[in-house]
PDB file of C-alpha atoms in Angstrom:
ATOM      1  CA  MET A   1      -5.240  -1.047  -4.485  1.00 89.00           C
ATOM      2  CA  LEU A   2      -5.499  -3.976  -2.561  1.00 94.00           C
ATOM      3  CA  VAL A   3      -7.581  -5.566   0.239  1.00 95.00           C
ATOM      4  CA  PRO A   4      -7.302  -7.147   3.498  1.00 95.00           C
ATOM      5  CA  LYS A   5      -6.009 -10.305   2.744  1.00 93.00           C
ATOM      6  CA  ASN A   6      -8.393 -12.518   5.738  1.00 94.00           C
ATOM      7  CA  MET A   7     -11.353  -9.980   6.021  1.00 97.00           C
ATOM      8  CA  PRO A   8     -14.786 -11.320   5.151  1.00 97.00           C
ATOM      9  CA  ALA A   9     -16.711 -10.091   2.346  1.00 98.00           C
ATOM     10  CA  GLU A  10     -19.553  -9.491   4.963  1.00 97.00           C
ATOM     11  CA  TYR A  11     -17.428  -6.723   6.462  1.00 98.00           C
ATOM     12  CA  VAL A  12     -18.304  -4.053   3.965  1.00 97.00           C
ATOM     13  CA  TYR A  13     -21.146  -3.966   4.997  1.00 96.00           C
ATOM     14  CA  ASP A  14     -21.211  -3.600   8.727  1.00 97.00           C
ATOM     15  CA  LYS A  15     -18.757   0.346   9.369  1.00 95.00           C
ATOM     16  CA  GLU A  16     -17.459  -1.107  12.633  1.00 96.00           C
ATOM     17  CA  LYS A  17     -15.884  -4.027  11.404  1.00 97.00           C
ATOM     18  CA  LEU A  18     -14.534  -2.765   8.319  1.00 97.00           C
ATOM     19  CA  PHE A  19     -12.913   0.242   9.704  1.00 95.00           C
ATOM     20  CA  GLU A  20     -11.388  -2.500  11.970  1.00 96.00           C
ATOM     21  CA  ALA A  21      -9.679  -4.024   9.374  1.00 96.00           C
ATOM     22  CA  ILE A  22      -9.454  -1.329   6.768  1.00 95.00           C
ATOM     23  CA  SER A  23      -5.870   0.569   6.887  1.00 91.00           C
ATOM     24  CA  ILE A  24      -5.099   3.296   3.730  1.00 88.00           C
ATOM     25  CA  GLU A  25      -3.517   0.466   1.375  1.00 89.00           C
ATOM     26  CA  ASN A  26      -6.532  -1.722   0.921  1.00 94.00           C
ATOM     27  CA  TRP A  27      -9.280   0.750   1.833  1.00 94.00           C
ATOM     28  CA  MET A  28     -10.416   1.471  -2.769  1.00 95.00           C
ATOM     29  CA  MET A  29     -11.028  -2.338  -3.147  1.00 97.00           C
ATOM     30  CA  PRO A  30     -13.575  -3.385  -0.410  1.00 97.00           C
ATOM     31  CA  ALA A  31     -15.671  -0.295  -1.381  1.00 96.00           C
ATOM     32  CA  VAL A  32     -15.286  -1.246  -5.432  1.00 97.00           C
ATOM     33  CA  TYR A  33     -16.951  -4.694  -3.678  1.00 97.00           C
ATOM     34  CA  ALA A  34     -19.355  -3.437  -2.146  1.00 97.00           C
ATOM     35  CA  GLY A  35     -20.275  -1.057  -5.238  1.00 94.00           C
ATOM     36  CA  HIS A  36     -19.087   2.197  -4.832  1.00 94.00           C
ATOM     37  CA  PHE A  37     -17.065   2.700  -7.101  1.00 93.00           C
ATOM     38  CA  LYS A  38     -16.303   0.510 -10.430  1.00 92.00           C
ATOM     39  CA  HIS A  39     -13.439   2.917 -12.423  1.00 93.00           C
ATOM     40  CA  LEU A  40     -10.195   3.890 -10.333  1.00 95.00           C
ATOM     41  CA  THR A  41      -7.234   5.774 -11.722  1.00 94.00           C
ATOM     42  CA  TRP A  42      -4.133   5.605 -10.289  1.00 95.00           C
ATOM     43  CA  ILE A  43      -1.621   7.985 -10.515  1.00 94.00           C
ATOM     44  CA  LYS A  44       2.112   6.783  -9.285  1.00 95.00           C
ATOM     45  CA  PRO A  45       5.895   9.135  -9.258  1.00 95.00           C
ATOM     46  CA  PRO A  46       7.654   8.304 -11.562  1.00 94.00           C
ATOM     47  CA  TRP A  47      10.490   5.926  -9.063  1.00 95.00           C
ATOM     48  CA  ALA A  48       6.937   3.481  -8.166  1.00 94.00           C
ATOM     49  CA  HIS A  49       7.492   0.064 -10.554  1.00 92.00           C
ATOM     50  CA  GLN A  50       4.428  -2.038  -9.044  1.00 91.00           C
ATOM     51  CA  MET A  51       2.217  -1.852 -11.577  1.00 93.00           C
ATOM     52  CA  ASP A  52       3.180  -0.948 -15.590  1.00 93.00           C
ATOM     53  CA  ASP A  53       1.287   2.073 -17.410  1.00 93.00           C
ATOM     54  CA  GLY A  54      -1.958   0.578 -18.581  1.00 94.00           C
ATOM     55  CA  SER A  55      -5.537  -0.180 -18.992  1.00 95.00           C
ATOM     56  CA  TYR A  56      -6.663  -3.535 -16.331  1.00 96.00           C
ATOM     57  CA  LYS A  57      -9.995  -5.072 -16.321  1.00 96.00           C
ATOM     58  CA  PHE A  58     -10.620  -7.836 -13.951  1.00 97.00           C
ATOM     59  CA  LEU A  59     -13.246  -9.313 -11.312  1.00 98.00           C
ATOM     60  CA  ILE A  60     -13.660  -8.986  -7.281  1.00 98.00           C
ATOM     61  CA  GLY A  61     -15.774 -11.088  -5.602  1.00 98.00           C
ATOM     62  CA  LYS A  62     -16.898 -13.469  -2.314  1.00 98.00           C
ATOM     63  CA  HIS A  63     -14.718 -16.165  -2.684  1.00 98.00           C
ATOM     64  CA  LYS A  64     -16.913 -19.111  -2.525  1.00 98.00           C
ATOM     65  CA  SER A  65     -14.576 -21.080   0.487  1.00 97.00           C
ATOM     66  CA  SER A  66     -12.731 -18.952   2.369  1.00 97.00           C
ATOM     67  CA  GLY A  67     -15.737 -15.864   1.997  1.00 98.00           C
ATOM     68  CA  PHE A  68     -12.151 -12.936   1.182  1.00 98.00           C
ATOM     69  CA  ILE A  69     -12.390 -10.610  -0.531  1.00 98.00           C
ATOM     70  CA  ARG A  70     -10.232 -11.936  -4.027  1.00 98.00           C
ATOM     71  CA  ILE A  71      -9.028 -10.788  -7.124  1.00 97.00           C
ATOM     72  CA  ASN A  72      -9.314 -12.483 -10.423  1.00 95.00           C
ATOM     73  CA  SER A  73      -5.782 -10.293 -12.143  1.00 94.00           C
ATOM     74  CA  LEU A  74      -2.883 -11.792 -12.771  1.00 91.00           C
ATOM     75  CA  GLN A  75      -0.529  -9.078 -12.524  1.00 92.00           C
ATOM     76  CA  ASN A  76       2.133  -9.427  -9.742  1.00 90.00           C
ATOM     77  CA  TYR A  77       0.751  -6.733  -7.714  1.00 92.00           C
ATOM     78  CA  PHE A  78      -2.029  -8.683  -6.383  1.00 94.00           C
ATOM     79  CA  ALA A  79      -0.461 -11.989  -7.028  1.00 93.00           C
ATOM     80  CA  THR A  80       1.935 -11.619  -4.607  1.00 91.00           C
ATOM     81  CA  GLU A  81      -0.323 -10.635  -1.509  1.00 92.00           C
ATOM     82  CA  CYS A  82      -1.875 -14.023  -1.962  1.00 94.00           C
ATOM     83  CA  ILE A  83      -4.985 -12.026  -2.786  1.00 96.00           C
ATOM     84  CA  ILE A  84      -5.805 -13.336  -6.513  1.00 96.00           C
ATOM     85  CA  SER A  85      -7.910 -16.399  -7.461  1.00 96.00           C
ATOM     86  CA  ARG A  86      -9.882 -18.199 -10.190  1.00 96.00           C
ATOM     87  CA  ALA A  87     -13.373 -15.910 -11.686  1.00 96.00           C
ATOM     88  CA  GLU A  88     -15.118 -19.591 -11.076  1.00 97.00           C
ATOM     89  CA  GLU A  89     -14.546 -19.405  -7.542  1.00 97.00           C
ATOM     90  CA  LEU A  90     -16.319 -16.342  -6.534  1.00 98.00           C
ATOM     91  CA  CYS A  91     -19.485 -15.182  -6.078  1.00 97.00           C
ATOM     92  CA  ASP A  92     -21.063 -11.694  -6.096  1.00 97.00           C
ATOM     93  CA  ALA A  93     -18.346 -11.022  -8.578  1.00 97.00           C
ATOM     94  CA  LYS A  94     -18.023  -6.948 -10.075  1.00 97.00           C
ATOM     95  CA  GLU A  95     -16.296  -6.309 -13.184  1.00 96.00           C
ATOM     96  CA  VAL A  96     -13.513  -3.627 -12.162  1.00 95.00           C
ATOM     97  CA  SER A  97     -11.334  -0.991 -14.391  1.00 95.00           C
ATOM     98  CA  LEU A  98      -8.327   0.470 -13.269  1.00 96.00           C
ATOM     99  CA  ARG A  99      -5.669   2.902 -15.006  1.00 94.00           C
ATOM    100  CA  VAL A 100      -2.386   3.628 -13.980  1.00 95.00           C
ATOM    101  CA  LEU A 101      -0.692   6.091 -15.186  1.00 93.00           C
ATOM    102  CA  THR A 102       2.442   7.659 -14.402  1.00 92.00           C
ATOM    103  CA  LEU A 103       2.826  11.697 -13.139  1.00 93.00           C
ATOM    104  CA  GLY A 104       5.947  13.880 -13.212  1.00 87.00           C
ATOM    105  CA  LYS A 105       8.423  12.496 -15.300  1.00 76.00           C
ATOM    106  CA  GLU A 106       8.537  14.038 -19.617  1.00 74.00           C
ATOM    107  CA  ASP A 107       4.922  14.220 -19.026  1.00 68.00           C
ATOM    108  CA  ASN A 108       3.057  13.656 -21.991  1.00 74.00           C
ATOM    109  CA  PHE A 109       0.754  15.707 -21.273  1.00 78.00           C
ATOM    110  CA  ASP A 110      -1.707  15.325 -24.853  1.00 81.00           C
ATOM    111  CA  ASN A 111      -2.102  11.495 -23.598  1.00 84.00           C
ATOM    112  CA  ILE A 112      -2.974  11.962 -20.401  1.00 85.00           C
ATOM    113  CA  PHE A 113      -5.787  14.265 -21.492  1.00 82.00           C
ATOM    114  CA  LYS A 114      -7.178  12.184 -23.772  1.00 84.00           C
ATOM    115  CA  LEU A 115      -7.357   9.434 -20.740  1.00 87.00           C
ATOM    116  CA  THR A 116      -8.189  11.633 -18.140  1.00 85.00           C
ATOM    117  CA  GLU A 117     -11.223  12.950 -20.396  1.00 82.00           C
ATOM    118  CA  GLU A 118     -12.313   9.288 -21.029  1.00 83.00           C
ATOM    119  CA  ASP A 119     -12.712   8.251 -18.125  1.00 84.00           C
ATOM    120  CA  LEU A 120     -14.368  11.093 -16.091  1.00 83.00           C
ATOM    121  CA  GLU A 121     -16.776  11.877 -19.356  1.00 76.00           C
ATOM    122  CA  ASN A 122     -20.242  12.111 -17.442  1.00 66.00           C
ATOM    123  CA  ASP A 123     -19.010  10.402 -14.139  1.00 79.00           C
ATOM    124  CA  VAL A 124     -19.013  11.904 -10.465  1.00 90.00           C
ATOM    125  CA  TYR A 125     -15.476  10.990  -9.013  1.00 93.00           C
ATOM    126  CA  ILE A 126     -13.439  11.602  -5.661  1.00 94.00           C
ATOM    127  CA  LEU A 127      -9.851  12.990  -6.045  1.00 95.00           C
ATOM    128  CA  ASP A 128      -7.904  11.053  -3.186  1.00 96.00           C
ATOM    129  CA  ILE A 129      -4.429  12.199  -2.942  1.00 96.00           C
ATOM    130  CA  ASP A 130      -1.174  10.886  -0.902  1.00 96.00           C
ATOM    131  CA  LEU A 131       1.160  13.645   0.205  1.00 97.00           C
ATOM    132  CA  ASP A 132       3.990  10.422  -0.551  1.00 96.00           C
ATOM    133  CA  PHE A 133       3.319  11.161  -3.489  1.00 97.00           C
ATOM    134  CA  PHE A 134       5.678  13.648  -4.219  1.00 97.00           C
ATOM    135  CA  SER A 135       7.988  12.849  -2.078  1.00 97.00           C
ATOM    136  CA  THR A 136       8.562   8.430  -0.878  1.00 97.00           C
ATOM    137  CA  SER A 137      10.526   7.232   2.598  1.00 96.00           C
ATOM    138  CA  ASN A 138      10.677   3.950   3.194  1.00 94.00           C
ATOM    139  CA  PRO A 139      10.924   3.802   6.697  1.00 93.00           C
ATOM    140  CA  PHE A 140      11.289  -0.003   6.714  1.00 94.00           C
ATOM    141  CA  LYS A 141      14.660   0.742   5.611  1.00 93.00           C
ATOM    142  CA  VAL A 142      16.531   2.669   8.361  1.00 92.00           C
ATOM    143  CA  ILE A 143      14.410  -0.058  11.123  1.00 95.00           C
ATOM    144  CA  TYR A 144      17.604  -1.697  13.055  1.00 97.00           C
ATOM    145  CA  GLY A 145      19.734  -0.261  10.409  1.00 96.00           C
ATOM    146  CA  LYS A 146      22.945  -0.979  12.046  1.00 97.00           C
ATOM    147  CA  ALA A 147      21.781  -4.905  11.806  1.00 97.00           C
ATOM    148  CA  ASN A 148      21.361  -3.460   7.813  1.00 96.00           C
ATOM    149  CA  MET A 149      18.075  -5.894   8.408  1.00 97.00           C
ATOM    150  CA  TYR A 150      16.156  -4.594   4.781  1.00 96.00           C
ATOM    151  CA  GLU A 151      18.764  -5.811   2.521  1.00 94.00           C
ATOM    152  CA  GLU A 152      18.863  -9.161   4.740  1.00 96.00           C
ATOM    153  CA  LEU A 153      15.088  -9.912   4.464  1.00 96.00           C
ATOM    154  CA  LYS A 154      15.493  -9.317   1.056  1.00 94.00           C
ATOM    155  CA  LYS A 155      17.319 -12.561   0.516  1.00 94.00           C
ATOM    156  CA  ILE A 156      14.683 -14.227   2.853  1.00 96.00           C
ATOM    157  CA  TYR A 157      11.682 -12.980   2.144  1.00 95.00           C
ATOM    158  CA  ASN A 158      12.391 -12.591  -1.953  1.00 93.00           C
ATOM    159  CA  PHE A 159      10.043 -14.440  -4.892  1.00 91.00           C
ATOM    160  CA  ASN A 160      10.250 -14.706  -7.901  1.00 87.00           C
ATOM    161  CA  PHE A 161       6.803 -15.031  -9.383  1.00 88.00           C
ATOM    162  CA  PRO A 162       6.477 -16.288 -13.548  1.00 87.00           C
ATOM    163  CA  LYS A 163       6.005 -14.095 -16.079  1.00 83.00           C
ATOM    164  CA  SER A 164       2.346 -16.648 -16.913  1.00 81.00           C
ATOM    165  CA  GLU A 165      -0.820 -15.808 -18.048  1.00 84.00           C
ATOM    166  CA  ASN A 166      -1.559 -19.178 -17.698  1.00 90.00           C
ATOM    167  CA  ILE A 167      -4.053 -18.934 -14.495  1.00 91.00           C
ATOM    168  CA  ASP A 168      -2.690 -22.982 -13.018  1.00 93.00           C
ATOM    169  CA  GLU A 169       0.438 -21.245 -13.115  1.00 93.00           C
ATOM    170  CA  MET A 170      -0.416 -18.253 -11.018  1.00 93.00           C
ATOM    171  CA  MET A 171      -2.039 -19.970  -8.848  1.00 95.00           C
ATOM    172  CA  SER A 172       0.460 -22.610  -8.246  1.00 95.00           C
ATOM    173  CA  ALA A 173       3.183 -19.927  -7.093  1.00 94.00           C
ATOM    174  CA  VAL A 174       0.800 -18.388  -4.680  1.00 94.00           C
ATOM    175  CA  SER A 175       0.156 -21.205  -3.062  1.00 95.00           C
ATOM    176  CA  GLU A 176       4.142 -21.404  -2.701  1.00 96.00           C
ATOM    177  CA  ARG A 177       4.734 -17.978  -1.682  1.00 95.00           C
ATOM    178  CA  GLU A 178       1.493 -18.338   0.842  1.00 95.00           C
ATOM    179  CA  ASN A 179       3.321 -21.189   2.402  1.00 96.00           C
ATOM    180  CA  GLN A 180       6.756 -19.355   2.635  1.00 96.00           C
ATOM    181  CA  LEU A 181       5.132 -15.909   4.156  1.00 96.00           C
ATOM    182  CA  ASN A 182       2.702 -18.455   6.696  1.00 96.00           C
ATOM    183  CA  GLU A 183       6.098 -19.981   7.702  1.00 97.00           C
ATOM    184  CA  LEU A 184       8.622 -17.317   8.473  1.00 97.00           C
ATOM    185  CA  GLU A 185       4.846 -15.159  10.218  1.00 97.00           C
ATOM    186  CA  GLU A 186       5.148 -18.424  12.259  1.00 97.00           C
ATOM    187  CA  LEU A 187       8.953 -18.074  13.155  1.00 98.00           C
ATOM    188  CA  LEU A 188       8.550 -14.732  13.947  1.00 98.00           C
ATOM    189  CA  LYS A 189       5.247 -14.993  16.093  1.00 97.00           C
ATOM    190  CA  HIS A 190       6.906 -17.343  18.016  1.00 98.00           C
ATOM    191  CA  LEU A 191      10.429 -15.128  18.510  1.00 98.00           C
ATOM    192  CA  GLN A 192       8.585 -12.291  19.695  1.00 98.00           C
ATOM    193  CA  GLU A 193       6.323 -14.417  22.158  1.00 97.00           C
ATOM    194  CA  PHE A 194       9.182 -17.412  23.784  1.00 97.00           C
ATOM    195  CA  ARG A 195      12.268 -14.808  22.210  1.00 97.00           C
ATOM    196  CA  ARG A 196      13.895 -18.278  20.836  1.00 97.00           C
ATOM    197  CA  LEU A 197      13.295 -20.107  17.676  1.00 97.00           C
ATOM    198  CA  PRO A 198      11.093 -23.576  18.210  1.00 96.00           C
ATOM    199  CA  GLN A 199      12.423 -26.894  18.735  1.00 95.00           C
ATOM    200  CA  VAL A 200      12.788 -28.969  15.701  1.00 95.00           C
ATOM    201  CA  GLU A 201      14.397 -32.121  14.251  1.00 94.00           C
ATOM    202  CA  VAL A 202      15.576 -30.678  10.887  1.00 96.00           C
ATOM    203  CA  PRO A 203      15.260 -27.161  10.321  1.00 96.00           C
ATOM    204  CA  SER A 204      13.600 -25.929   6.894  1.00 97.00           C
ATOM    205  CA  LYS A 205      16.044 -23.250   4.921  1.00 96.00           C
ATOM    206  CA  ASN A 206      13.449 -20.820   6.217  1.00 97.00           C
ATOM    207  CA  TYR A 207      14.257 -21.487   9.751  1.00 98.00           C
ATOM    208  CA  LYS A 208      17.641 -21.326   8.861  1.00 97.00           C
ATOM    209  CA  LYS A 209      17.095 -17.658   7.253  1.00 97.00           C
ATOM    210  CA  ILE A 210      15.614 -17.277  10.454  1.00 98.00           C
ATOM    211  CA  GLN A 211      17.862 -17.974  12.722  1.00 97.00           C
ATOM    212  CA  ASP A 212      20.711 -16.602  10.750  1.00 98.00           C
ATOM    213  CA  LEU A 213      19.072 -13.038  10.847  1.00 98.00           C
ATOM    214  CA  GLN A 214      18.036 -13.051  14.922  1.00 98.00           C
ATOM    215  CA  SER A 215      22.169 -13.196  15.611  1.00 97.00           C
ATOM    216  CA  LYS A 216      22.801 -10.914  13.138  1.00 97.00           C
ATOM    217  CA  LEU A 217      20.045  -8.808  14.799  1.00 98.00           C
ATOM    218  CA  LEU A 218      21.674  -9.435  18.441  1.00 98.00           C
ATOM    219  CA  GLU A 219      24.964  -8.400  17.383  1.00 98.00           C
ATOM    220  CA  HIS A 220      23.939  -5.149  17.366  1.00 98.00           C
ATOM    221  CA  TYR A 221      20.745  -4.830  19.565  1.00 98.00           C
ATOM    222  CA  SER A 222      19.371  -6.534  22.372  1.00 97.00           C
ATOM    223  CA  ASP A 223      17.249  -8.613  23.209  1.00 97.00           C
ATOM    224  CA  GLU A 224      14.319  -6.542  24.414  1.00 96.00           C
ATOM    225  CA  GLU A 225      15.260  -4.032  21.484  1.00 97.00           C
ATOM    226  CA  ILE A 226      14.193  -6.265  18.837  1.00 98.00           C
ATOM    227  CA  ASP A 227      10.143  -6.545  17.664  1.00 98.00           C
ATOM    228  CA  TYR A 228       9.680  -9.367  15.607  1.00 98.00           C
ATOM    229  CA  GLU A 229       6.573  -8.975  14.403  1.00 96.00           C
ATOM    230  CA  LEU A 230       7.806  -5.983  12.859  1.00 96.00           C
ATOM    231  CA  VAL A 231      10.222  -7.746  11.102  1.00 97.00           C
ATOM    232  CA  HIS A 232       8.286  -9.483   9.422  1.00 97.00           C
ATOM    233  CA  ASP A 233       5.576  -6.601   8.613  1.00 94.00           C
ATOM    234  CA  ALA A 234       9.288  -5.598   6.944  1.00 95.00           C
ATOM    235  CA  GLY A 235      10.029  -8.804   5.356  1.00 95.00           C
ATOM    236  CA  CYS A 236       6.133  -8.463   3.651  1.00 93.00           C
ATOM    237  CA  THR A 237       6.913  -5.427   1.543  1.00 90.00           C
ATOM    238  CA  TYR A 238       9.282  -6.974  -0.499  1.00 88.00           C
ATOM    239  CA  ASP A 239       8.520 -10.224  -3.128  1.00 81.00           C
ATOM    240  CA  GLU A 240      10.632  -9.437  -6.397  1.00 79.00           C
ATOM    241  CA  THR A 241      10.764  -5.978  -5.950  1.00 81.00           C
ATOM    242  CA  GLU A 242      10.877  -2.917  -2.308  1.00 85.00           C
ATOM    243  CA  LEU A 243       8.486  -0.319  -1.757  1.00 91.00           C
ATOM    244  CA  PRO A 244       9.336   3.176  -3.556  1.00 94.00           C
ATOM    245  CA  HIS A 245      12.093   5.119  -1.860  1.00 95.00           C
ATOM    246  CA  HIS A 246      12.482   8.330  -3.274  1.00 96.00           C
ATOM    247  CA  VAL A 247      13.213  11.581  -1.042  1.00 96.00           C
ATOM    248  CA  SER A 248      12.630  14.283  -3.510  1.00 97.00           C
ATOM    249  CA  ASN A 249      15.069  16.819  -2.707  1.00 96.00           C
ATOM    250  CA  ALA A 250      13.965  20.787  -2.990  1.00 96.00           C
ATOM    251  CA  GLU A 251      14.364  20.936  -7.380  1.00 96.00           C
ATOM    252  CA  GLU A 252      12.185  17.532  -7.783  1.00 96.00           C
ATOM    253  CA  LEU A 253       9.456  18.646  -4.898  1.00 97.00           C
ATOM    254  CA  GLU A 254       9.073  21.507  -7.282  1.00 96.00           C
ATOM    255  CA  ALA A 255       8.536  19.777 -10.057  1.00 94.00           C
ATOM    256  CA  MET A 256       6.179  16.889  -8.789  1.00 96.00           C
ATOM    257  CA  LEU A 257       4.104  19.885  -7.556  1.00 97.00           C
ATOM    258  CA  ASP A 258       3.866  21.316 -10.828  1.00 95.00           C
ATOM    259  CA  SER A 259       2.999  18.101 -12.190  1.00 94.00           C
ATOM    260  CA  PHE A 260       0.089  17.752  -9.861  1.00 96.00           C
ATOM    261  CA  ARG A 261      -1.024  21.064 -10.837  1.00 95.00           C
ATOM    262  CA  LYS A 262      -1.397  20.796 -14.738  1.00 93.00           C
ATOM    263  CA  TYR A 263      -2.806  17.344 -14.063  1.00 93.00           C
ATOM    264  CA  LEU A 264      -5.587  19.390 -12.196  1.00 95.00           C
ATOM    265  CA  GLU A 265      -5.886  21.455 -14.612  1.00 92.00           C
ATOM    266  CA  ILE A 266      -6.763  18.722 -16.863  1.00 90.00           C
ATOM    267  CA  LEU A 267      -9.523  18.234 -14.989  1.00 91.00           C
ATOM    268  CA  THR A 268     -12.919  18.930 -16.370  1.00 86.00           C
ATOM    269  CA  HIS A 269     -15.154  19.335 -13.769  1.00 90.00           C
ATOM    270  CA  PRO A 270     -14.681  18.688  -9.572  1.00 92.00           C
ATOM    271  CA  PRO A 271     -14.960  16.106  -7.760  1.00 93.00           C
ATOM    272  CA  ILE A 272     -17.809  15.601  -5.557  1.00 92.00           C
ATOM    273  CA  LEU A 273     -15.037  15.098  -3.023  1.00 93.00           C
ATOM    274  CA  ILE A 274     -11.188  15.061  -1.791  1.00 94.00           C
ATOM    275  CA  THR A 275      -9.565  13.115   0.562  1.00 94.00           C
ATOM    276  CA  ILE A 276      -5.791  13.705   1.510  1.00 94.00           C
ATOM    277  CA  SER A 277      -3.021  11.110   3.230  1.00 95.00           C
ATOM    278  CA  ARG A 278      -0.293  13.112   5.011  1.00 94.00           C
ATOM    279  CA  SER A 279       1.246   9.282   5.763  1.00 92.00           C
ATOM    280  CA  THR A 280       3.337  10.725   8.217  1.00 91.00           C
ATOM    281  CA  GLU A 281       2.351   8.855  11.168  1.00 88.00           C
ATOM    282  CA  ASP A 282       3.903   5.990   9.211  1.00 89.00           C
ATOM    283  CA  ASP A 283       7.055   7.895   8.342  1.00 92.00           C
ATOM    284  CA  TYR A 284       6.211   7.394   4.162  1.00 94.00           C
ATOM    285  CA  THR A 285       5.682  10.901   3.676  1.00 95.00           C
ATOM    286  CA  PRO A 286       8.928  12.782   4.962  1.00 95.00           C
ATOM    287  CA  GLN A 287       8.358  14.587   8.440  1.00 94.00           C
ATOM    288  CA  GLU A 288      10.549  17.909   6.653  1.00 95.00           C
ATOM    289  CA  ASP A 289       8.213  17.987   3.846  1.00 95.00           C
ATOM    290  CA  VAL A 290       5.295  17.260   4.907  1.00 96.00           C
ATOM    291  CA  GLU A 291       3.716  20.472   5.894  1.00 96.00           C
ATOM    292  CA  MET A 292       4.770  22.888   2.601  1.00 97.00           C
ATOM    293  CA  ILE A 293       3.868  20.250   0.269  1.00 97.00           C
ATOM    294  CA  GLN A 294       0.545  19.852   1.793  1.00 96.00           C
ATOM    295  CA  GLU A 295       0.306  23.696   2.108  1.00 96.00           C
ATOM    296  CA  ASP A 296       1.352  24.086  -2.121  1.00 97.00           C
ATOM    297  CA  VAL A 297      -0.974  21.074  -2.462  1.00 97.00           C
ATOM    298  CA  ILE A 298      -4.145  22.300  -0.732  1.00 95.00           C
ATOM    299  CA  LYS A 299      -3.498  25.896  -2.793  1.00 95.00           C
ATOM    300  CA  HIS A 300      -3.499  24.165  -6.291  1.00 96.00           C
ATOM    301  CA  LEU A 301      -6.612  22.542  -5.732  1.00 96.00           C
ATOM    302  CA  ARG A 302      -8.497  25.766  -3.981  1.00 94.00           C
ATOM    303  CA  ASN A 303      -7.035  27.796  -7.260  1.00 94.00           C
ATOM    304  CA  LYS A 304      -8.796  24.686  -9.603  1.00 95.00           C
ATOM    305  CA  PHE A 305     -11.679  24.600  -7.690  1.00 93.00           C
ATOM    306  CA  ASP A 306     -14.412  26.420  -5.103  1.00 85.00           C
ATOM    307  CA  CYS A 307     -13.291  24.593  -2.580  1.00 84.00           C
ATOM    308  CA  ASP A 308     -14.488  24.452   0.830  1.00 82.00           C
ATOM    309  CA  VAL A 309     -12.369  24.957   3.872  1.00 84.00           C
ATOM    310  CA  PRO A 310     -10.099  21.848   4.317  1.00 87.00           C
ATOM    311  CA  VAL A 311     -11.431  20.097   7.540  1.00 87.00           C
ATOM    312  CA  LEU A 312      -8.060  18.454   9.365  1.00 88.00           C
ATOM    313  CA  ASP A 313      -8.896  15.554  10.178  1.00 87.00           C
ATOM    314  CA  TYR A 314      -4.962  14.876  12.012  1.00 84.00           C
ATOM    315  CA  LEU A 315      -4.941  18.181  14.160  1.00 84.00           C
ATOM    316  CA  GLN A 316      -8.456  17.380  15.589  1.00 74.00           C
ATOM    317  CA  THR A 317      -6.931  14.048  16.349  1.00 58.00           C
ATOM    318  CA  VAL A 318      -4.051  15.097  18.458  1.00 51.00           C
ATOM    319  CA  GLU A 319      -6.601  17.420  20.082  1.00 53.00           C
ATOM    320  CA  ASP A 320      -9.064  14.358  21.264  1.00 57.00           C
ATOM    321  CA  GLU A 321      -5.510  12.485  22.992  1.00 50.00           C
ATOM    322  CA  CYS A 322      -4.384  15.311  24.927  1.00 46.00           C
ATOM    323  CA  ASN A 323      -8.190  15.539  25.844  1.00 43.00           C
ATOM    324  CA  THR A 324      -8.094  12.262  26.370  1.00 35.00           C
ATOM    325  CA  ASP A 325      -4.747  12.363  28.131  1.00 37.00           C
ATOM    326  CA  SER A 326      -6.411  15.417  30.444  1.00 30.00           C
ATOM    327  CA  ILE A 327      -9.069  13.195  31.789  1.00 30.00           C
ATOM    328  CA  VAL A 328      -6.618  10.208  32.632  1.00 32.00           C
ATOM    329  CA  THR A 329      -4.127  12.955  34.323  1.00 25.00           C
ATOM    330  CA  ASN A 330      -7.006  14.307  36.649  1.00 27.00           C
TER     331      ASN A 330
END
């Protein structure tokens, strides 16, 4: 539900540049800005707390000064990524409606049915499913685990946004957050390139924190083993909250899949397209569960809709890589 922070808005009309800039967490909002969608419904598991359940309306547009896509929502989910803006600073703005619902815990299907019926009335829609909905791993928790890195990063990257509906207060907080992230990124980029921190006369608080973190990492890992840009990527996943992490056991998986089946029964007409993301290359879906989850999800979809045989693009990607390897080897 995010946007690439530094992507020029015009990229949405250039397929090659767009695909280079977007990833799984930030492709929908650029599609909204391009005019492909205007209503979004986010069905999340009970352990995802990025946004509260509810209905939200906001604008998405091109920031007049930077040329990047920005949103005028005051939700912390967007503010922590530093992608919000005042409405008057946006051009070519479009209104977005976003519905957030939680599925999988004491489901109130009467309420979910009513809201889903409202959202889908007379509309074509795309059903996008991420398999880490059913079981979610935060891969950053285990990176450099001997140094307890993720817990250390929470102390460094923590930022508490004001609980405010005042745009001036929020924009001031965003500016502070952006300065914090920029300084941390520059320090860790310098570490990655030169393997030491830059010489400074008066070290800042962030400088000292990164210095301490480096010392703790080097107690457990050789310098060659440490990727400081990865460390920054991990830190950016934390502000007031961390990424969802809940690896479901067999009983919980069965319950989540059953909730998904019941949700499909609510859908009054079929989607024009179904997309599924496995989320295994980035380790958000546990490797040991993904095949079973995928098999059950496809089974429920085919029982509900008259689906075509699914295109398993990830297998084609693997095959292409193998063929490329063979060609290069030969």
